[in-house]
PDB file of C-alpha atoms in Angstrom:
ATOM      1  CA  MET I   1       0.000   0.000   0.000  1.00  0.00           C
ATOM      2  CA  GLY I   2       2.799   2.365   0.915  1.00  0.00           C
ATOM      3  CA  LEU I   3       4.567   1.524  -2.318  1.00  0.00           C
ATOM      4  CA  ARG I   4       1.528   2.331  -4.439  1.00  0.00           C
ATOM      5  CA  ASN I   5       1.067   5.652  -2.646  1.00  0.00           C
ATOM      6  CA  SER I   6       4.656   6.705  -3.209  1.00  0.00           C
ATOM      7  CA  LEU I   7       4.444   5.571  -6.821  1.00  0.00           C
ATOM      8  CA  ASN I   8       1.360   7.734  -7.347  1.00  0.00           C
ATOM      9  CA  LEU I   9       3.102  10.659  -5.667  1.00  0.00           C
ATOM     10  CA  LEU I  10       6.078  10.199  -7.961  1.00  0.00           C
ATOM     11  CA  LYS I  11       3.797  10.058 -10.967  1.00  0.00           C
ATOM     12  CA  SER I  12       2.069  13.312 -10.013  1.00  0.00           C
ATOM     13  CA  PHE I  13       5.434  15.009  -9.433  1.00  0.00           C
ATOM     14  CA  ALA I  14       6.660  13.823 -12.805  1.00  0.00           C
ATOM     15  CA  LYS I  15       3.493  15.032 -14.505  1.00  0.00           C
ATOM     16  CA  GLU I  16       3.769  18.445 -12.865  1.00  0.00           C
ATOM     17  CA  GLY I  17       7.442  18.695 -13.787  1.00  0.00           C
ATOM     18  CA  PHE I  18       6.616  17.768 -17.354  1.00  0.00           C
ATOM     19  CA  ASP I  19       3.851  20.361 -17.575  1.00  0.00           C
ATOM     20  CA  ILE I  20       6.119  23.079 -16.241  1.00  0.00           C
ATOM     21  CA  SER I  21       8.901  22.137 -18.674  1.00  0.00           C
ATOM     22  CA  LEU I  22       6.414  22.225 -21.532  1.00  0.00           C
ATOM     23  CA  ALA I  23       5.234  25.696 -20.548  1.00  0.00           C
ATOM     24  CA  VAL I  24       8.812  26.947 -20.219  1.00  0.00           C
ATOM     25  CA  GLY I  25       9.668  25.333 -23.553  1.00  0.00           C
ATOM     26  CA  LYS I  26       6.743  27.050 -25.265  1.00  0.00           C
ATOM     27  CA  PHE I  27       7.770  30.393 -23.751  1.00  0.00           C
ATOM     28  CA  PHE I  28      11.326  30.093 -25.052  1.00  0.00           C
ATOM     29  CA  CYS I  29       9.978  29.020 -28.418  1.00  0.00           C
ATOM     30  CA  CYS I  30       7.895  32.200 -28.611  1.00  0.00           C
ATOM     31  CA  LEU I  31      10.867  34.270 -27.476  1.00  0.00           C
ATOM     32  CA  HIS I  32      13.039  32.717 -30.148  1.00  0.00           C
ATOM     33  CA  VAL I  33      10.477  33.414 -32.870  1.00  0.00           C
ATOM     34  CA  VAL I  34      10.196  37.062 -31.828  1.00  0.00           C
ATOM     35  CA  ASN I  35      13.982  37.287 -31.657  1.00  0.00           C
ATOM     36  CA  SER I  36      14.527  35.839 -35.122  1.00  0.00           C
ATOM     37  CA  TYR I  37      11.739  37.482 -37.051  1.00  0.00           C
ATOM     38  CA  LEU I  38      10.600  40.616 -35.228  1.00  0.00           C
ATOM     39  CA  VAL I  39      12.748  42.424 -32.692  1.00  0.00           C
ATOM     40  CA  THR I  40      16.035  41.414 -31.137  1.00  0.00           C
ATOM     41  CA  PRO I  41      18.174  42.981 -28.433  1.00  0.00           C
ATOM     42  CA  ALA I  42      21.876  43.328 -29.143  1.00  0.00           C
ATOM     43  CA  LEU I  43      24.971  44.360 -27.248  1.00  0.00           C
ATOM     44  CA  THR I  44      27.209  46.812 -29.093  1.00  0.00           C
ATOM     45  CA  SER I  45      30.638  47.963 -28.014  1.00  0.00           C
ATOM     46  CA  GLY I  46      33.642  49.625 -29.580  1.00  0.00           C
ATOM     47  CA  PRO I  47      34.611  53.049 -30.854  1.00  0.00           C
ATOM     48  CA  SER I  48      33.515  52.762 -34.479  1.00  0.00           C
ATOM     49  CA  MET I  49      30.063  54.309 -34.060  1.00  0.00           C
ATOM     50  CA  LEU I  50      30.950  57.277 -31.840  1.00  0.00           C
ATOM     51  CA  PRO I  51      29.204  59.619 -31.095  1.00  0.00           C
ATOM     52  CA  THR I  52      25.997  57.777 -31.995  1.00  0.00           C
ATOM     53  CA  LEU I  53      26.770  54.732 -29.862  1.00  0.00           C
ATOM     54  CA  ASN I  54      29.105  54.751 -26.893  1.00  0.00           C
ATOM     55  CA  LEU I  55      32.456  53.084 -26.612  1.00  0.00           C
ATOM     56  CA  THR I  56      31.250  51.100 -23.608  1.00  0.00           C
ATOM     57  CA  PRO I  57      28.769  48.249 -24.105  1.00  0.00           C
ATOM     58  CA  THR I  58      25.300  49.478 -25.033  1.00  0.00           C
ATOM     59  CA  ILE I  59      22.151  47.407 -25.312  1.00  0.00           C
ATOM     60  CA  VAL I  60      20.039  48.277 -28.350  1.00  0.00           C
ATOM     61  CA  LEU I  61      16.854  46.996 -29.935  1.00  0.00           C
ATOM     62  CA  ALA I  62      16.966  46.033 -33.588  1.00  0.00           C
ATOM     63  CA  GLU I  63      14.099  45.025 -35.829  1.00  0.00           C
ATOM     64  CA  ARG I  64      14.338  42.309 -38.459  1.00  0.00           C
ATOM     65  CA  LEU I  65      11.504  43.380 -40.709  1.00  0.00           C
ATOM     66  CA  SER I  66      13.197  46.180 -42.674  1.00  0.00           C
ATOM     67  CA  PRO I  67      16.042  44.088 -44.149  1.00  0.00           C
ATOM     68  CA  ARG I  68      13.628  41.308 -45.050  1.00  0.00           C
ATOM     69  CA  PHE I  69      11.315  43.638 -46.944  1.00  0.00           C
ATOM     70  CA  ASN I  70      14.122  45.595 -48.530  1.00  0.00           C
ATOM     71  CA  LYS I  71      13.246  48.830 -46.713  1.00  0.00           C
ATOM     72  CA  LEU I  72      16.754  49.909 -45.813  1.00  0.00           C
ATOM     73  CA  SER I  73      18.024  53.267 -46.992  1.00  0.00           C
ATOM     74  CA  PRO I  74      21.184  55.333 -46.501  1.00  0.00           C
ATOM     75  CA  GLY I  75      21.398  56.644 -42.956  1.00  0.00           C
ATOM     76  CA  ASP I  76      20.097  53.519 -41.206  1.00  0.00           C
ATOM     77  CA  VAL I  77      22.240  51.960 -38.499  1.00  0.00           C
ATOM     78  CA  VAL I  78      22.306  48.209 -39.078  1.00  0.00           C
ATOM     79  CA  LEU I  79      23.645  44.994 -37.601  1.00  0.00           C
ATOM     80  CA  VAL I  80      25.684  43.204 -40.265  1.00  0.00           C
ATOM     81  CA  ARG I  81      27.427  39.837 -40.238  1.00  0.00           C
ATOM     82  CA  SER I  82      31.116  40.582 -40.757  1.00  0.00           C
ATOM     83  CA  PRO I  83      32.379  39.416 -44.193  1.00  0.00           C
ATOM     84  CA  GLU I  84      35.737  38.519 -42.671  1.00  0.00           C
ATOM     85  CA  VAL I  85      34.718  36.831 -39.417  1.00  0.00           C
ATOM     86  CA  PRO I  86      31.421  35.019 -40.098  1.00  0.00           C
ATOM     87  CA  ARG I  87      30.511  34.563 -36.434  1.00  0.00           C
ATOM     88  CA  LYS I  88      30.826  38.255 -35.595  1.00  0.00           C
ATOM     89  CA  ILE I  89      28.062  40.804 -36.020  1.00  0.00           C
ATOM     90  CA  VAL I  90      29.108  44.432 -36.376  1.00  0.00           C
ATOM     91  CA  THR I  91      27.188  47.700 -36.091  1.00  0.00           C
ATOM     92  CA  LYS I  92      27.582  50.225 -38.896  1.00  0.00           C
ATOM     93  CA  ARG I  93      25.629  52.844 -40.817  1.00  0.00           C
ATOM     94  CA  VAL I  94      24.383  52.299 -44.367  1.00  0.00           C
ATOM     95  CA  ILE I  95      25.996  54.936 -46.579  1.00  0.00           C
ATOM     96  CA  GLY I  96      24.893  53.680 -49.982  1.00  0.00           C
ATOM     97  CA  VAL I  97      22.801  50.976 -51.646  1.00  0.00           C
ATOM     98  CA  GLU I  98      23.325  49.300 -55.029  1.00  0.00           C
ATOM     99  CA  GLY I  99      23.921  51.777 -57.806  1.00  0.00           C
ATOM    100  CA  ASP I 100      24.950  54.666 -55.556  1.00  0.00           C
ATOM    101  CA  ARG I 101      28.176  56.501 -56.201  1.00  0.00           C
ATOM    102  CA  ILE I 102      30.152  56.760 -52.931  1.00  0.00           C
ATOM    103  CA  ALA I 103      33.047  59.151 -52.376  1.00  0.00           C
ATOM    104  CA  TYR I 104      35.031  58.274 -49.284  1.00  0.00           C
ATOM    105  CA  VAL I 105      38.278  59.319 -47.646  1.00  0.00           C
ATOM    106  CA  VAL I 106      40.632  56.359 -47.754  1.00  0.00           C
ATOM    107  CA  ASP I 107      42.638  57.086 -44.596  1.00  0.00           C
ATOM    108  CA  PRO I 108      41.431  60.157 -42.662  1.00  0.00           C
ATOM    109  CA  GLN I 109      44.394  60.056 -40.304  1.00  0.00           C
ATOM    110  CA  ASN I 110      46.862  60.355 -43.175  1.00  0.00           C
ATOM    111  CA  GLY I 111      45.606  63.051 -45.446  1.00  0.00           C
ATOM    112  CA  ASP I 112      42.550  63.768 -47.558  1.00  0.00           C
ATOM    113  CA  GLN I 113      42.947  61.394 -50.472  1.00  0.00           C
ATOM    114  CA  SER I 114      39.505  60.199 -51.491  1.00  0.00           C
ATOM    115  CA  GLU I 115      38.199  57.545 -53.850  1.00  0.00           C
ATOM    116  CA  THR I 116      34.894  57.111 -55.610  1.00  0.00           C
ATOM    117  CA  ILE I 117      33.167  53.817 -56.087  1.00  0.00           C
ATOM    118  CA  VAL I 118      29.832  52.630 -57.464  1.00  0.00           C
ATOM    119  CA  VAL I 119      28.136  50.130 -55.176  1.00  0.00           C
ATOM    120  CA  PRO I 120      27.634  46.905 -57.173  1.00  0.00           C
ATOM    121  CA  LYS I 121      24.292  45.177 -57.636  1.00  0.00           C
ATOM    122  CA  GLY I 122      23.048  43.333 -54.576  1.00  0.00           C
ATOM    123  CA  HIS I 123      25.519  45.048 -52.224  1.00  0.00           C
ATOM    124  CA  ILE I 124      25.524  47.916 -49.733  1.00  0.00           C
ATOM    125  CA  TRP I 125      28.239  50.241 -48.472  1.00  0.00           C
ATOM    126  CA  ILE I 126      28.586  50.536 -44.690  1.00  0.00           C
ATOM    127  CA  GLN I 127      30.747  52.868 -42.639  1.00  0.00           C
ATOM    128  CA  GLY I 128      31.120  53.587 -38.951  1.00  0.00           C
ATOM    129  CA  ASP I 129      30.259  57.104 -37.798  1.00  0.00           C
ATOM    130  CA  ASN I 130      33.743  57.433 -36.299  1.00  0.00           C
ATOM    131  CA  ILE I 131      35.695  57.252 -39.550  1.00  0.00           C
ATOM    132  CA  TYR I 132      39.014  57.617 -37.747  1.00  0.00           C
ATOM    133  CA  ASN I 133      38.580  54.315 -35.917  1.00  0.00           C
ATOM    134  CA  SER I 134      36.265  52.085 -37.909  1.00  0.00           C
ATOM    135  CA  TYR I 135      36.931  48.907 -39.886  1.00  0.00           C
ATOM    136  CA  ASP I 136      34.215  48.991 -42.508  1.00  0.00           C
ATOM    137  CA  SER I 137      33.510  48.994 -46.251  1.00  0.00           C
ATOM    138  CA  ARG I 138      36.487  51.295 -46.815  1.00  0.00           C
ATOM    139  CA  ASN I 139      38.583  48.283 -45.756  1.00  0.00           C
ATOM    140  CA  PHE I 140      36.639  45.196 -46.844  1.00  0.00           C
ATOM    141  CA  GLY I 141      34.543  46.650 -49.690  1.00  0.00           C
ATOM    142  CA  ALA I 142      30.805  46.615 -50.282  1.00  0.00           C
ATOM    143  CA  VAL I 143      28.996  43.820 -48.441  1.00  0.00           C
ATOM    144  CA  PRO I 144      26.311  41.611 -50.032  1.00  0.00           C
ATOM    145  CA  TYR I 145      22.767  42.447 -48.946  1.00  0.00           C
ATOM    146  CA  GLY I 146      22.340  38.864 -47.695  1.00  0.00           C
ATOM    147  CA  LEU I 147      24.640  39.575 -44.732  1.00  0.00           C
ATOM    148  CA  LEU I 148      22.317  42.179 -43.229  1.00  0.00           C
ATOM    149  CA  GLU I 149      20.780  41.029 -39.975  1.00  0.00           C
ATOM    150  CA  ALA I 150      18.689  43.807 -38.433  1.00  0.00           C
ATOM    151  CA  LYS I 151      18.133  47.565 -38.258  1.00  0.00           C
ATOM    152  CA  ILE I 152      18.720  49.325 -34.939  1.00  0.00           C
ATOM    153  CA  PHE I 153      15.985  51.702 -33.860  1.00  0.00           C
ATOM    154  CA  TRP I 154      16.217  52.127 -30.049  1.00  0.00           C
ATOM    155  CA  LYS I 155      18.805  52.223 -27.293  1.00  0.00           C
ATOM    156  CA  ILE I 156      17.802  50.757 -23.922  1.00  0.00           C
ATOM    157  CA  TRP I 157      20.977  50.680 -21.767  1.00  0.00           C
ATOM    158  CA  PRO I 158      22.695  52.585 -20.120  1.00  0.00           C
ATOM    159  CA  PRO I 159      19.617  54.451 -18.903  1.00  0.00           C
ATOM    160  CA  LYS I 160      21.010  57.884 -19.669  1.00  0.00           C
ATOM    161  CA  ASP I 161      21.130  56.896 -23.342  1.00  0.00           C
ATOM    162  CA  PHE I 162      17.599  55.519 -23.414  1.00  0.00           C
ATOM    163  CA  GLY I 163      15.852  56.660 -26.561  1.00  0.00           C
ATOM    164  CA  SER I 164      16.038  56.633 -30.303  1.00  0.00           C
ATOM    165  CA  LEU I 165      19.338  56.865 -32.118  1.00  0.00           C
ATOM    166  CA  GLY I 166      18.904  60.442 -33.206  1.00  0.00           C
TER     167      GLY I 166
ATOM    168  CA  MET L   1     -25.363  29.502 -28.168  1.00  0.00           C
ATOM    169  CA  ARG L   2     -23.731  26.695 -26.232  1.00  0.00           C
ATOM    170  CA  GLN L   3     -23.370  24.752 -29.457  1.00  0.00           C
ATOM    171  CA  TRP L   4     -21.457  27.632 -31.045  1.00  0.00           C
ATOM    172  CA  ILE L   5     -19.092  27.809 -28.083  1.00  0.00           C
ATOM    173  CA  SER L   6     -18.296  24.095 -28.278  1.00  0.00           C
ATOM    174  CA  VAL L   7     -17.794  24.274 -32.039  1.00  0.00           C
ATOM    175  CA  ALA L   8     -15.498  27.272 -31.609  1.00  0.00           C
ATOM    176  CA  LYS L   9     -13.560  25.429 -28.896  1.00  0.00           C
ATOM    177  CA  GLU L  10     -13.093  22.380 -31.107  1.00  0.00           C
ATOM    178  CA  ALA L  11     -12.015  24.547 -34.035  1.00  0.00           C
ATOM    179  CA  LEU L  12      -9.500  26.344 -31.827  1.00  0.00           C
ATOM    180  CA  ASN L  13      -8.113  22.997 -30.684  1.00  0.00           C
ATOM    181  CA  GLN L  14      -7.656  21.796 -34.231  1.00  0.00           C
ATOM    182  CA  ILE L  15      -6.069  25.077 -35.287  1.00  0.00           C
ATOM    183  CA  SER L  16      -3.628  24.971 -32.379  1.00  0.00           C
ATOM    184  CA  THR L  17      -2.609  21.405 -33.271  1.00  0.00           C
ATOM    185  CA  VAL L  18      -2.030  22.366 -36.885  1.00  0.00           C
ATOM    186  CA  ALA L  19      -0.108  25.466 -35.795  1.00  0.00           C
ATOM    187  CA  ARG L  20       2.153  23.408 -33.542  1.00  0.00           C
ATOM    188  CA  PHE L  21       2.820  20.948 -36.350  1.00  0.00           C
ATOM    189  CA  LEU L  22       3.724  23.761 -38.741  1.00  0.00           C
ATOM    190  CA  CYS L  23       5.963  25.239 -36.047  1.00  0.00           C
ATOM    191  CA  LEU L  24       7.829  21.938 -35.720  1.00  0.00           C
ATOM    192  CA  LEU L  25       8.087  21.663 -39.501  1.00  0.00           C
ATOM    193  CA  HIS L  26       9.482  25.171 -39.733  1.00  0.00           C
ATOM    194  CA  VAL L  27      12.091  24.567 -37.011  1.00  0.00           C
ATOM    195  CA  THR L  28      13.224  21.347 -38.704  1.00  0.00           C
ATOM    196  CA  ASP L  29      13.351  23.125 -42.035  1.00  0.00           C
ATOM    197  CA  LYS L  30      15.431  25.993 -40.745  1.00  0.00           C
ATOM    198  CA  TYR L  31      17.843  24.298 -38.332  1.00  0.00           C
ATOM    199  CA  LEU L  32      18.082  20.650 -39.342  1.00  0.00           C
ATOM    200  CA  CYS L  33      17.224  19.569 -42.860  1.00  0.00           C
ATOM    201  CA  SER L  34      15.218  21.113 -45.666  1.00  0.00           C
ATOM    202  CA  PRO L  35      14.209  20.117 -49.209  1.00  0.00           C
ATOM    203  CA  THR L  36      14.978  22.410 -52.135  1.00  0.00           C
ATOM    204  CA  LEU L  37      14.268  22.387 -55.850  1.00  0.00           C
ATOM    205  CA  ALA L  38      17.538  22.979 -57.680  1.00  0.00           C
ATOM    206  CA  TYR L  39      17.303  23.667 -61.406  1.00  0.00           C
ATOM    207  CA  GLY L  40      19.494  25.079 -64.121  1.00  0.00           C
ATOM    208  CA  PRO L  41      22.506  23.949 -66.101  1.00  0.00           C
ATOM    209  CA  SER L  42      25.274  25.135 -63.808  1.00  0.00           C
ATOM    210  CA  MET L  43      25.727  21.893 -61.846  1.00  0.00           C
ATOM    211  CA  LEU L  44      25.576  19.395 -64.748  1.00  0.00           C
ATOM    212  CA  PRO L  45      26.222  16.493 -64.711  1.00  0.00           C
ATOM    213  CA  THR L  46      25.819  16.281 -60.944  1.00  0.00           C
ATOM    214  CA  LEU L  47      22.374  17.887 -60.843  1.00  0.00           C
ATOM    215  CA  ASN L  48      19.873  17.782 -63.685  1.00  0.00           C
ATOM    216  CA  LEU L  49      18.887  20.713 -65.872  1.00  0.00           C
ATOM    217  CA  THR L  50      15.168  20.362 -65.306  1.00  0.00           C
ATOM    218  CA  GLY L  51      15.181  20.351 -61.546  1.00  0.00           C
ATOM    219  CA  ASP L  52      16.116  17.975 -58.756  1.00  0.00           C
ATOM    220  CA  VAL L  53      14.682  17.938 -55.265  1.00  0.00           C
ATOM    221  CA  ILE L  54      17.642  17.792 -52.919  1.00  0.00           C
ATOM    222  CA  LEU L  55      17.890  17.644 -49.139  1.00  0.00           C
ATOM    223  CA  SER L  56      20.239  20.062 -47.466  1.00  0.00           C
ATOM    224  CA  GLU L  57      21.298  20.086 -43.852  1.00  0.00           C
ATOM    225  CA  GLN L  58      21.728  23.235 -41.823  1.00  0.00           C
ATOM    226  CA  VAL L  59      24.065  21.905 -39.140  1.00  0.00           C
ATOM    227  CA  SER L  60      27.453  21.634 -40.836  1.00  0.00           C
ATOM    228  CA  TYR L  61      27.886  25.220 -41.837  1.00  0.00           C
ATOM    229  CA  ARG L  62      27.011  26.495 -38.371  1.00  0.00           C
ATOM    230  CA  LEU L  63      29.780  24.302 -36.950  1.00  0.00           C
ATOM    231  CA  GLY L  64      32.190  25.489 -39.606  1.00  0.00           C
ATOM    232  CA  ARG L  65      32.484  22.000 -41.091  1.00  0.00           C
ATOM    233  CA  VAL L  66      31.921  22.658 -44.798  1.00  0.00           C
ATOM    234  CA  GLY L  67      34.925  22.331 -47.029  1.00  0.00           C
ATOM    235  CA  PRO L  68      36.164  21.951 -50.609  1.00  0.00           C
ATOM    236  CA  GLY L  69      34.088  19.455 -52.576  1.00  0.00           C
ATOM    237  CA  ASP L  70      30.841  20.102 -50.715  1.00  0.00           C
ATOM    238  CA  ILE L  71      27.748  21.174 -52.617  1.00  0.00           C
ATOM    239  CA  VAL L  72      26.278  24.149 -50.783  1.00  0.00           C
ATOM    240  CA  LEU L  73      23.264  26.427 -51.044  1.00  0.00           C
ATOM    241  CA  VAL L  74      24.434  30.035 -51.042  1.00  0.00           C
ATOM    242  CA  ARG L  75      22.483  33.285 -51.065  1.00  0.00           C
ATOM    243  CA  SER L  76      23.500  35.008 -54.287  1.00  0.00           C
ATOM    244  CA  PRO L  77      25.703  38.092 -53.731  1.00  0.00           C
ATOM    245  CA  THR L  78      24.169  39.783 -56.764  1.00  0.00           C
ATOM    246  CA  ASP L  79      20.514  38.974 -56.058  1.00  0.00           C
ATOM    247  CA  PRO L  80      19.752  38.643 -52.335  1.00  0.00           C
ATOM    248  CA  LEU L  81      16.400  36.968 -52.962  1.00  0.00           C
ATOM    249  CA  LYS L  82      17.919  34.079 -54.888  1.00  0.00           C
ATOM    250  CA  ILE L  83      19.623  30.987 -53.484  1.00  0.00           C
ATOM    251  CA  VAL L  84      22.070  29.178 -55.768  1.00  0.00           C
ATOM    252  CA  THR L  85      23.584  25.697 -55.606  1.00  0.00           C
ATOM    253  CA  LYS L  86      27.307  25.451 -56.229  1.00  0.00           C
ATOM    254  CA  ARG L  87      30.334  23.477 -55.125  1.00  0.00           C
ATOM    255  CA  ILE L  88      32.984  24.891 -52.790  1.00  0.00           C
ATOM    256  CA  LEU L  89      36.434  24.820 -54.366  1.00  0.00           C
ATOM    257  CA  GLY L  90      38.369  26.711 -51.724  1.00  0.00           C
ATOM    258  CA  LEU L  91      38.138  28.065 -48.181  1.00  0.00           C
ATOM    259  CA  GLU L  92      39.881  31.135 -46.775  1.00  0.00           C
ATOM    260  CA  GLY L  93      43.589  31.020 -47.428  1.00  0.00           C
ATOM    261  CA  ASP L  94      43.338  28.421 -50.204  1.00  0.00           C
ATOM    262  CA  ARG L  95      44.904  29.033 -53.579  1.00  0.00           C
ATOM    263  CA  VAL L  96      42.318  28.518 -56.348  1.00  0.00           C
ATOM    264  CA  THR L  97      43.254  28.184 -60.043  1.00  0.00           C
ATOM    265  CA  PHE L  98      40.625  28.806 -62.716  1.00  0.00           C
ATOM    266  CA  TYR L  99      40.125  29.978 -66.296  1.00  0.00           C
ATOM    267  CA  ASP L 100      38.908  33.558 -65.998  1.00  0.00           C
ATOM    268  CA  PRO L 101      35.954  34.047 -68.396  1.00  0.00           C
ATOM    269  CA  LEU L 102      36.019  37.815 -67.934  1.00  0.00           C
ATOM    270  CA  SER L 103      39.463  38.187 -69.507  1.00  0.00           C
ATOM    271  CA  GLY L 104      39.681  35.767 -72.389  1.00  0.00           C
ATOM    272  CA  ASP L 105      39.929  32.549 -70.379  1.00  0.00           C
ATOM    273  CA  ILE L 106      43.457  33.145 -69.172  1.00  0.00           C
ATOM    274  CA  CYS L 107      44.489  30.896 -66.341  1.00  0.00           C
ATOM    275  CA  ARG L 108      44.397  32.779 -63.054  1.00  0.00           C
ATOM    276  CA  THR L 109      45.244  31.926 -59.455  1.00  0.00           C
ATOM    277  CA  VAL L 110      43.700  33.721 -56.491  1.00  0.00           C
ATOM    278  CA  VAL L 111      44.061  33.345 -52.765  1.00  0.00           C
ATOM    279  CA  VAL L 112      40.635  33.201 -51.106  1.00  0.00           C
ATOM    280  CA  PRO L 113      40.451  36.099 -48.601  1.00  0.00           C
ATOM    281  CA  LYS L 114      39.667  35.697 -44.909  1.00  0.00           C
ATOM    282  CA  GLY L 115      36.068  34.816 -44.150  1.00  0.00           C
ATOM    283  CA  HIS L 116      35.215  33.946 -47.772  1.00  0.00           C
ATOM    284  CA  VAL L 117      34.722  30.820 -49.895  1.00  0.00           C
ATOM    285  CA  TRP L 118      35.208  30.199 -53.617  1.00  0.00           C
ATOM    286  CA  ILE L 119      32.222  28.521 -55.270  1.00  0.00           C
ATOM    287  CA  GLN L 120      31.951  27.135 -58.794  1.00  0.00           C
ATOM    288  CA  GLY L 121      29.329  25.184 -60.660  1.00  0.00           C
ATOM    289  CA  ASP L 122      30.347  21.776 -61.976  1.00  0.00           C
ATOM    290  CA  ASN L 123      29.390  22.900 -65.488  1.00  0.00           C
ATOM    291  CA  ILE L 124      31.907  25.699 -65.936  1.00  0.00           C
ATOM    292  CA  TYR L 125      30.566  26.501 -69.410  1.00  0.00           C
ATOM    293  CA  ALA L 126      27.183  27.625 -68.071  1.00  0.00           C
ATOM    294  CA  SER L 127      27.680  28.731 -64.504  1.00  0.00           C
ATOM    295  CA  ASN L 128      27.560  32.189 -62.978  1.00  0.00           C
ATOM    296  CA  ASP L 129      29.796  31.713 -59.978  1.00  0.00           C
ATOM    297  CA  SER L 130      32.880  33.025 -58.178  1.00  0.00           C
ATOM    298  CA  ARG L 131      34.682  33.327 -61.515  1.00  0.00           C
ATOM    299  CA  TYR L 132      32.275  36.197 -62.217  1.00  0.00           C
ATOM    300  CA  PHE L 133      31.337  37.674 -58.840  1.00  0.00           C
ATOM    301  CA  GLY L 134      34.418  36.774 -56.827  1.00  0.00           C
ATOM    302  CA  PRO L 135      34.689  34.909 -53.545  1.00  0.00           C
ATOM    303  CA  VAL L 136      31.576  35.075 -51.374  1.00  0.00           C
ATOM    304  CA  PRO L 137      31.498  35.688 -47.590  1.00  0.00           C
ATOM    305  CA  TYR L 138      31.005  32.541 -45.516  1.00  0.00           C
ATOM    306  CA  GLY L 139      27.972  34.159 -43.881  1.00  0.00           C
ATOM    307  CA  LEU L 140      25.989  33.747 -47.112  1.00  0.00           C
ATOM    308  CA  ILE L 141      26.039  29.946 -46.945  1.00  0.00           C
ATOM    309  CA  GLN L 142      22.553  28.604 -46.213  1.00  0.00           C
ATOM    310  CA  GLY L 143      23.058  24.840 -46.136  1.00  0.00           C
ATOM    311  CA  LYS L 144      24.976  21.828 -47.415  1.00  0.00           C
ATOM    312  CA  ALA L 145      23.309  19.451 -49.885  1.00  0.00           C
ATOM    313  CA  PHE L 146      23.808  15.790 -49.123  1.00  0.00           C
ATOM    314  CA  PHE L 147      20.962  13.776 -50.670  1.00  0.00           C
ATOM    315  CA  ARG L 148      18.762  13.768 -53.739  1.00  0.00           C
ATOM    316  CA  VAL L 149      15.147  12.550 -53.517  1.00  0.00           C
ATOM    317  CA  TRP L 150      13.804  13.354 -57.016  1.00  0.00           C
ATOM    318  CA  PRO L 151      13.859  12.169 -59.800  1.00  0.00           C
ATOM    319  CA  PRO L 152      13.559   8.621 -58.468  1.00  0.00           C
ATOM    320  CA  ASP L 153      16.160   7.150 -60.788  1.00  0.00           C
ATOM    321  CA  SER L 154      18.849   9.355 -59.258  1.00  0.00           C
ATOM    322  CA  PHE L 155      17.739   8.845 -55.663  1.00  0.00           C
ATOM    323  CA  GLY L 156      20.803   8.732 -53.444  1.00  0.00           C
ATOM    324  CA  ARG L 157      23.646  10.578 -51.784  1.00  0.00           C
ATOM    325  CA  LEU L 158      25.348  13.556 -53.316  1.00  0.00           C
ATOM    326  CA  GLY L 159      28.973  13.789 -52.493  1.00  0.00           C
ATOM    327  CA  PRO L 160      32.430  14.995 -53.389  1.00  0.00           C
TER     328      PRO L 160
END
């Protein structure tokens, strides 16, 4: 009798545990869907987007709808998968889309020599706001549109920076 | 009234089951294995002109385990809405030799830059690949093809 009671107790514990895991699993599923297709938070750090984004780590919100529906235009700050290190995602500003003629200063710290380039089909030209300390399209060329991940639209941390990118 | 409520409840149940099934299908499609229709002349004789249904797995490229000889699905660098099927000939740092169609078919050797791969179709006479648009960033790889399911007479593994 005691054995059957403890067995039943075990069964009810197991069932409750299973139900809770299922609910948690469904929650993370939903979170993952929102993260991959709607809005995702991201941590940005580094000097290449000063003064727009700080040197110290900043948490931003980025939406995934604009790149999917081809609604990016020059001036947008985007998250892009780096063409040189595939696991790294960098934050830069879109300067030109396919067909645009871009004039850029090759090395701002060493003079004013500038070059002009036409962005090829299916590519975009990205640059960091801090052109003195940014590794971007001036170094690795135009990036294919397929590497775009998301468009940043809001800063949420640190609290004094809370707000749109401006 | 009560009848409507029970009908609505049953309909909601069915819809939620279907939705969960589609969810599972979508997750499998995106992160494990997905079927694709590959057509065109650029991978003859490996893949047919009129279209083969091939299975591609999405695990290898995330682990960095695709290499020369693998048939991969890549998002086209010239048309971001199109996914092409080509074979990898070289990874970053590899030296690739090819006949350059853009300059009179002279024999050229390039070193694949960091973070990029060199892709070519098996049918070099009718393939728009890295010989035209250069090496493509590794981040554009969408999957590795490993099996063909249609047409039935060429059912079987695809391989290097």
